């Protein structure tokens, strides 16, 4: 089985992420979305919420699973028996950063290939951090995130206003 891992923070998942999944799910038998449990990075949504929001918004894609992981990505990829790591590219800055990560991952795990997919023109300016910033200030992000994420962000905004 040709398995790929799509790792990330997904805090929260956006339509940009979903677009990458819709495109790559046709190329592999199965994709595991691996939500990073990053102790050093303060997330808006808990790990559990991030996993559930992805599950709710990807139910239309049959061959994907959502998991969380901590530790070194290559160890996780190896343990799962995946053949590829998927990452999305929006800007030159993304490319610069991703290239370094991919090189070090290749050094540690040469048999696994990093696959880069270009962001859709509708979403190349969309990042989880921009979405959070705009939504928490009351901006409308409904065209850029799945419905469940929109609801989650509205709840977070309400909590902050109380
Ligand atoms: P990380 O903290 O690992 O960058 P993110 O959740 O921000 O996690 O992103 C996960 C992956 O999805 C990264 O490869 C990122 O470049 C990609 N990505 C994020 N937003 C978009 C988007 N709008 N379009 C395409 N790819 C995206």
Coordinates of N, CA and C and ligand atoms in Angstrom, one line a residue:
X1 N 0.8 -1.2 0.0 CA 0.0 0.0 0.0 C 0.9 1.3 0.0
X2 N 0.5 2.2 -0.9 CA 1.3 3.4 -1.0 C 0.7 4.4 0.0
X3 N 1.5 4.6 1.1 CA 1.0 5.5 2.2 C 1.9 6.7 2.3
X4 N 1.2 7.9 2.4 CA 1.9 9.1 2.6 C 1.5 9.8 3.9
X5 N 2.4 10.6 4.5 CA 2.1 11.3 5.7 C 2.0 12.8 5.4
X6 N 1.0 13.4 5.8 CA 0.9 14.9 5.7 C 1.0 15.5 7.1
X7 N 2.2 15.9 7.5 CA 2.3 16.4 8.9 C 2.1 18.0 9.0
X8 N 1.7 18.4 10.1 CA 1.6 19.9 10.3 C 0.9 20.2 11.7
X9 N 0.8 21.5 12.0 CA 0.2 21.9 13.2 C -1.3 21.9 13.1
X10 N -1.8 22.3 11.9 CA -3.2 22.4 11.7 C -4.0 23.1 12.8
X11 N -3.5 24.3 13.1 CA -4.1 25.1 14.3 C -4.8 26.3 13.8
X12 N -5.9 26.3 13.1 CA -6.7 25.1 12.8 C -6.5 24.8 11.3
X13 N -7.2 23.6 10.9 CA -7.1 23.2 9.5 C -7.9 24.3 8.7
X14 N -7.3 24.6 7.4 CA -8.0 25.6 6.6 C -8.3 24.9 5.2
X15 N -9.0 25.7 4.4 CA -9.3 25.1 3.1 C -8.1 24.9 2.2
X16 N -7.0 25.6 2.6 CA -5.7 25.4 1.9 C -5.2 24.0 2.2
X17 N -5.3 23.5 3.4 CA -4.9 22.2 3.8 C -5.8 21.1 3.1
X18 N -7.1 21.4 3.1 CA -8.1 20.4 2.6 C -7.8 20.3 1.1
X19 N -7.5 21.4 0.4 CA -7.2 21.4 -1.0 C -6.0 20.4 -1.3
X20 N -5.0 20.6 -0.5 CA -3.8 19.7 -0.7 C -4.2 18.3 -0.5
X21 N -5.0 18.0 0.5 CA -5.5 16.6 0.7 C -6.3 16.1 -0.4
X22 N -7.2 16.9 -0.9 CA -8.0 16.5 -2.1 C -7.2 16.1 -3.3
X23 N -6.1 16.9 -3.5 CA -5.3 16.6 -4.7 C -4.4 15.4 -4.4
X24 N -3.8 15.3 -3.3 CA -2.8 14.2 -3.0 C -3.5 12.8 -2.7
X25 N -4.8 12.9 -2.3 CA -5.4 11.6 -1.9 C -5.7 10.8 -3.2
X26 N -5.6 11.5 -4.4 CA -5.8 10.7 -5.6 C -4.4 10.0 -6.0
X27 N -3.4 10.4 -5.4 CA -2.0 9.9 -5.8 C -1.6 8.8 -5.0
X28 N -2.2 8.6 -3.8 CA -1.7 7.6 -2.8 C -2.9 6.7 -2.4
X29 N -2.6 5.5 -2.0 CA -3.7 4.6 -1.5 C -4.3 5.2 -0.2
X30 N -3.4 5.7 0.6 CA -3.9 6.2 1.9 C -3.0 7.4 2.3
X31 N -3.6 8.4 3.0 CA -2.8 9.5 3.6 C -3.2 9.6 5.0
X32 N -2.1 9.7 5.9 CA -2.4 10.0 7.3 C -2.0 11.4 7.6
X33 N -3.0 12.2 8.0 CA -2.7 13.5 8.5 C -2.2 13.4 9.9
X34 N -0.9 13.9 10.1 CA -0.3 13.7 11.4 C -0.2 15.1 12.0
X35 N -1.0 15.3 13.1 CA -1.1 16.5 13.8 C 0.0 16.6 14.8
X36 N 0.9 17.6 14.7 CA 2.0 17.6 15.6 C 1.7 18.1 17.0
X37 N 2.1 17.3 18.0 CA 1.9 17.8 19.3 C 3.2 18.5 19.7
X38 N 3.2 19.8 19.6 CA 4.4 20.6 19.8 C 4.3 21.3 21.1
X39 N 5.1 20.8 22.1 CA 5.0 21.3 23.4 C 5.5 22.8 23.5
X40 N 6.5 23.1 22.7 CA 7.0 24.5 22.7 C 6.1 25.5 22.1
X41 N 5.2 25.1 21.3 CA 4.4 26.1 20.5 C 3.0 26.2 21.1
X42 N 2.6 27.4 21.5 CA 1.2 27.5 22.1 C 0.2 27.5 21.0
X43 N -0.7 26.5 21.1 CA -1.7 26.4 20.0 C -3.0 27.0 20.5
X44 N -3.8 27.5 19.6 CA -5.2 28.0 20.0 C -6.1 26.9 20.3
X45 N -6.1 25.9 19.4 CA -6.9 24.7 19.6 C -6.1 23.5 20.2
X46 N -6.8 22.8 21.1 CA -6.1 21.7 21.7 C -5.8 20.6 20.6
X47 N -4.9 19.7 21.0 CA -4.5 18.7 20.0 C -5.8 17.9 19.6
X48 N -6.6 17.5 20.6 CA -7.8 16.8 20.4 C -8.8 17.6 19.4
X49 N -8.9 18.8 19.7 CA -9.8 19.7 18.8 C -9.3 19.7 17.4
X50 N -8.0 19.9 17.3 CA -7.4 20.0 15.9 C -7.6 18.7 15.2
X51 N -7.5 17.6 15.8 CA -7.7 16.3 15.2 C -9.2 16.2 14.8
X52 N -10.1 16.5 15.7 CA -11.5 16.4 15.4 C -12.0 17.3 14.3
X53 N -11.4 18.5 14.3 CA -11.8 19.5 13.2 C -11.4 19.0 11.9
X54 N -10.3 18.3 11.8 CA -9.8 17.7 10.5 C -10.8 16.6 10.1
X55 N -11.0 15.7 11.1 CA -11.9 14.6 10.8 C -13.3 15.1 10.3
X56 N -13.8 16.1 10.9 CA -15.2 16.6 10.5 C -15.1 17.2 9.1
X57 N -14.0 17.8 8.8 CA -14.0 18.5 7.5 C -13.4 17.7 6.3
X58 N -13.0 16.4 6.6 CA -12.5 15.6 5.5 C -13.2 14.3 5.3
X59 N -14.5 14.3 5.9 CA -15.3 13.1 5.8 C -15.6 12.7 4.3
X60 N -15.5 13.7 3.4 CA -15.7 13.4 2.0 C -14.6 12.8 1.3
X61 N -13.4 12.7 1.9 CA -12.2 12.0 1.3 C -12.1 10.6 2.0
X62 N -12.3 9.6 1.2 CA -12.3 8.3 1.8 C -11.0 7.7 2.3
X63 N -9.9 8.0 1.7 CA -8.7 7.3 2.0 C -7.8 8.0 2.9
X64 N -8.3 8.8 3.9 CA -7.4 9.4 4.8 C -7.7 9.1 6.3
X65 N -6.7 9.2 7.1 CA -6.9 9.0 8.5 C -6.2 10.2 9.2
X66 N -6.6 10.5 10.4 CA -6.1 11.6 11.2 C -5.5 11.0 12.5
X67 N -4.2 11.4 12.8 CA -3.6 10.9 14.0 C -2.8 12.1 14.6
X68 N -2.3 12.0 15.8 CA -1.4 13.0 16.3 C -0.1 12.3 16.6
X69 N 1.0 13.0 16.6 CA 2.3 12.5 17.0 C 3.2 13.5 17.6
X70 N 4.1 13.0 18.4 CA 5.2 13.9 18.9 C 6.5 13.2 18.7
X71 N 7.5 14.0 18.7 CA 8.9 13.5 18.5 C 9.3 13.7 17.0
X72 N 10.3 13.0 16.6 CA 10.9 13.2 15.3 C 10.0 12.7 14.2
X73 N 9.7 13.5 13.2 CA 8.8 13.1 12.1 C 9.3 11.9 11.4
X74 N 10.6 11.8 11.1 CA 11.1 10.6 10.3 C 10.9 9.3 11.1
X75 N 11.0 9.4 12.4 CA 10.7 8.2 13.2 C 9.3 7.7 13.1
X76 N 8.4 8.7 13.1 CA 6.9 8.4 12.9 C 6.7 7.8 11.5
X77 N 7.3 8.5 10.5 CA 7.1 8.0 9.1 C 7.6 6.6 8.9
X78 N 8.7 6.3 9.5 CA 9.3 5.0 9.4 C 8.4 3.9 10.1
X79 N 7.9 4.3 11.3 CA 7.1 3.4 12.1 C 5.8 3.1 11.3
X80 N 5.3 4.0 10.5 CA 4.1 3.8 9.8 C 4.3 3.1 8.5
X81 N 5.6 3.0 8.0 CA 5.9 2.4 6.7 C 5.5 3.2 5.6
X82 N 5.5 4.6 5.7 CA 5.1 5.5 4.6 C 6.2 5.6 3.6
X83 N 5.8 6.0 2.4 CA 6.8 6.2 1.3 C 7.0 7.6 1.0
X84 N 6.2 8.5 1.5 CA 6.3 9.9 1.2 C 5.8 10.8 2.3
X85 N 6.4 12.0 2.3 CA 5.9 13.1 3.2 C 5.4 14.2 2.3
X86 N 4.1 14.6 2.6 CA 3.5 15.7 1.8 C 3.6 17.0 2.5
X87 N 4.0 18.1 1.8 CA 4.0 19.4 2.3 C 3.4 20.4 1.2
X88 N 2.8 21.4 1.7 CA 2.2 22.4 0.7 C 3.2 23.6 0.6
X89 N 3.2 24.2 -0.6 CA 4.1 25.3 -0.9 C 3.2 26.5 -1.3
X90 N 3.4 27.6 -0.6 CA 2.7 28.8 -0.9 C 3.6 29.9 -1.5
X91 N 4.7 30.1 -0.8 CA 5.6 31.2 -1.1 C 7.0 30.8 -1.3
X92 N 7.9 31.7 -1.7 CA 9.3 31.4 -1.8 C 9.8 31.1 -0.3
X93 N 9.2 31.8 0.6 CA 9.6 31.6 2.0 C 9.3 30.2 2.5
X94 N 8.2 29.7 2.0 CA 7.8 28.3 2.3 C 8.9 27.3 1.7
X95 N 9.2 27.6 0.4 CA 10.2 26.8 -0.3 C 11.5 26.7 0.4
X96 N 12.0 27.9 0.8 CA 13.3 28.0 1.5 C 13.3 27.1 2.8
X97 N 12.3 27.3 3.6 CA 12.1 26.6 4.8 C 12.0 25.1 4.6
X98 N 11.1 24.7 3.7 CA 10.8 23.3 3.4 C 12.0 22.6 2.8
X99 N 12.7 23.3 2.0 CA 13.9 22.7 1.4 C 14.9 22.2 2.4
X100 N 15.1 23.0 3.4 CA 16.1 22.6 4.5 C 15.5 21.4 5.3
X101 N 14.3 21.4 5.6 CA 13.7 20.3 6.4 C 13.7 19.0 5.5
X102 N 13.4 19.2 4.2 CA 13.4 18.0 3.4 C 14.8 17.4 3.2
X103 N 15.8 18.3 3.2 CA 17.2 17.8 3.0 C 17.6 17.0 4.3
X104 N 17.3 17.5 5.4 CA 17.7 16.8 6.7 C 16.9 15.5 6.8
X105 N 15.6 15.6 6.4 CA 14.8 14.3 6.5 C 15.3 13.3 5.5
X106 N 15.8 13.7 4.4 CA 16.3 12.8 3.4 C 17.6 12.2 3.9
X107 N 18.4 13.0 4.6 CA 19.7 12.5 5.2 C 19.4 11.4 6.2
X108 N 18.3 11.6 7.0 CA 18.0 10.6 8.1 C 17.2 9.4 7.5
X109 N 16.4 9.7 6.5 CA 15.5 8.6 6.0 C 15.5 8.7 4.4
X110 N 16.6 8.2 3.8 CA 16.7 8.4 2.3 C 15.6 7.7 1.5
X111 N 15.0 6.7 2.0 CA 14.0 5.9 1.2 C 12.7 6.6 1.1
X112 N 12.5 7.7 1.9 CA 11.2 8.4 1.9 C 11.4 9.7 1.2
X113 N 10.4 10.0 0.2 CA 10.5 11.2 -0.6 C 9.6 12.3 0.0
X114 N 10.1 13.5 0.0 CA 9.2 14.7 0.3 C 8.5 15.1 -1.0
X115 N 7.2 15.3 -0.9 CA 6.5 15.7 -2.1 C 5.9 17.1 -1.8
X116 N 6.1 18.0 -2.7 CA 5.6 19.4 -2.5 C 4.5 19.7 -3.5
X117 N 3.4 20.2 -2.9 CA 2.2 20.5 -3.8 C 1.9 22.0 -3.7
X118 N 1.8 22.6 -4.9 CA 1.6 24.0 -4.9 C 0.2 24.4 -4.4
X119 N 0.1 25.4 -3.6 CA -1.1 25.9 -3.0 C -2.0 26.3 -4.2
X120 N -3.3 26.1 -4.0 CA -4.3 26.6 -5.0 C -4.3 28.1 -5.0
X121 N -4.6 28.7 -6.2 CA -4.5 30.2 -6.2 C -5.6 30.8 -5.3
X122 N -6.6 30.1 -5.0 CA -7.6 30.6 -4.0 C -7.1 30.7 -2.6
X123 N -6.1 29.9 -2.3 CA -5.6 29.8 -0.9 C -4.2 30.1 -0.6
X124 N -3.4 30.6 -1.6 CA -2.0 30.7 -1.4 C -1.7 31.8 -0.3
X125 N -2.6 32.6 0.0 CA -2.4 33.6 1.1 C -2.9 33.2 2.4
X126 N -3.4 32.0 2.4 CA -4.1 31.5 3.7 C -3.1 30.7 4.5
X127 N -3.0 31.1 5.8 CA -2.2 30.4 6.7 C -3.1 30.3 8.0
X128 N -2.8 29.3 8.8 CA -3.6 29.1 10.1 C -3.4 30.4 10.9
X129 N -2.2 31.0 11.0 CA -2.0 32.1 11.8 C -2.8 33.3 11.3
X130 N -2.8 33.6 10.0 CA -3.6 34.7 9.5 C -5.1 34.5 9.8
X131 N -5.5 33.3 9.6 CA -6.9 33.0 9.9 C -7.3 33.3 11.3
X132 N -6.4 32.8 12.2 CA -6.7 33.1 13.7 C -6.7 34.6 14.0
X133 N -5.8 35.3 13.4 CA -5.7 36.7 13.7 C -6.9 37.4 13.2
X134 N -7.3 37.1 12.0 CA -8.5 37.8 11.4 C -9.8 37.4 12.1
X135 N -9.9 36.1 12.4 CA -11.2 35.6 13.0 C -11.3 36.1 14.4
X136 N -10.3 36.1 15.1 CA -10.4 36.5 16.5 C -10.6 38.0 16.7
X137 N -10.4 38.8 15.6 CA -10.7 40.2 15.6 C -12.1 40.5 14.9
X138 N -12.8 39.4 14.6 CA -14.1 39.5 14.1 C -14.3 39.5 12.6
X139 N -13.2 39.3 11.9 CA -13.2 39.2 10.4 C -13.9 38.0 9.9
X140 N -14.4 38.0 8.7 CA -15.1 36.9 8.1 C -14.2 36.0 7.3
X141 N -14.0 34.8 7.8 CA -13.1 33.8 7.1 C -13.9 32.7 6.5
X142 N -15.2 32.8 6.4 CA -16.0 31.7 6.0 C -15.6 31.0 4.7
X143 N -15.0 31.8 3.8 CA -14.7 31.2 2.5 C -13.3 30.5 2.5
X144 N -12.6 30.6 3.7 CA -11.3 30.1 3.7 C -11.1 28.9 4.7
X145 N -12.1 28.6 5.5 CA -12.0 27.5 6.4 C -13.3 26.6 6.3
X146 N -13.2 25.4 6.7 CA -14.4 24.5 6.8 C -15.4 25.1 7.8
X147 N -16.7 24.7 7.7 CA -17.7 25.2 8.5 C -17.4 25.0 10.0
X148 N -17.0 23.8 10.4 CA -16.7 23.4 11.8 C -15.6 24.3 12.4
X149 N -14.7 24.7 11.5 CA -13.6 25.5 12.0 C -14.1 27.0 12.2
X150 N -15.0 27.4 11.4 CA -15.6 28.7 11.5 C -16.3 28.8 12.9
X151 N -17.1 27.7 13.2 CA -17.8 27.7 14.4 C -16.9 27.7 15.6
X152 N -15.8 26.9 15.5 CA -14.8 26.8 16.6 C -14.1 28.2 16.8
X153 N -13.8 28.9 15.7 CA -13.2 30.2 15.9 C -14.1 31.2 16.5
X154 N -15.4 31.1 16.1 CA -16.4 32.0 16.7 C -16.5 31.8 18.2
X155 N -16.5 30.5 18.6 CA -16.5 30.2 20.1 C -15.3 30.8 20.8
X156 N -14.1 30.6 20.2 CA -12.9 31.1 20.8 C -13.0 32.7 20.9
X157 N -13.6 33.3 19.9 CA -13.7 34.8 20.0 C -14.6 35.2 21.1
X158 N -15.7 34.4 21.2 CA -16.7 34.7 22.3 C -16.0 34.6 23.7
X159 N -15.3 33.5 23.9 CA -14.6 33.3 25.2 C -13.7 34.5 25.5
X160 N -13.0 35.0 24.5 CA -12.1 36.1 24.7 C -12.8 37.4 25.0
X161 N -14.0 37.5 24.5 CA -14.7 38.8 24.7 C -15.4 38.8 26.1
X162 N -15.6 37.6 26.7 CA -16.3 37.5 28.0 C -15.4 38.1 29.1
Ligands
LIG1 P1 3.5 23.6 10.1 O1 3.5 24.3 11.5 O2 4.1 22.3 10.1 O3 3.9 24.5 9.0 P2 0.8 24.0 9.1 O4 -0.5 23.5 9.7 O5 0.9 25.5 9.1 O6 2.0 23.3 9.9 O7 1.0 23.6 7.6 C1 1.1 22.2 7.3 C2 1.5 22.1 5.8 O8 0.4 22.6 5.0 C3 2.7 22.9 5.4 O9 3.4 22.2 4.4 C4 2.2 24.2 4.8 O10 3.1 24.7 3.9 C5 0.9 23.6 4.2 N1 -0.1 24.7 4.0 C6 -0.5 25.5 5.0 N2 -1.4 26.4 4.5 C7 -1.6 26.1 3.1 C8 -2.3 26.6 2.1 N3 -3.1 27.6 2.2 N4 -2.2 26.0 0.9 C9 -1.4 25.0 0.7 N5 -0.6 24.4 1.7 C10 -0.7 25.0 2.9

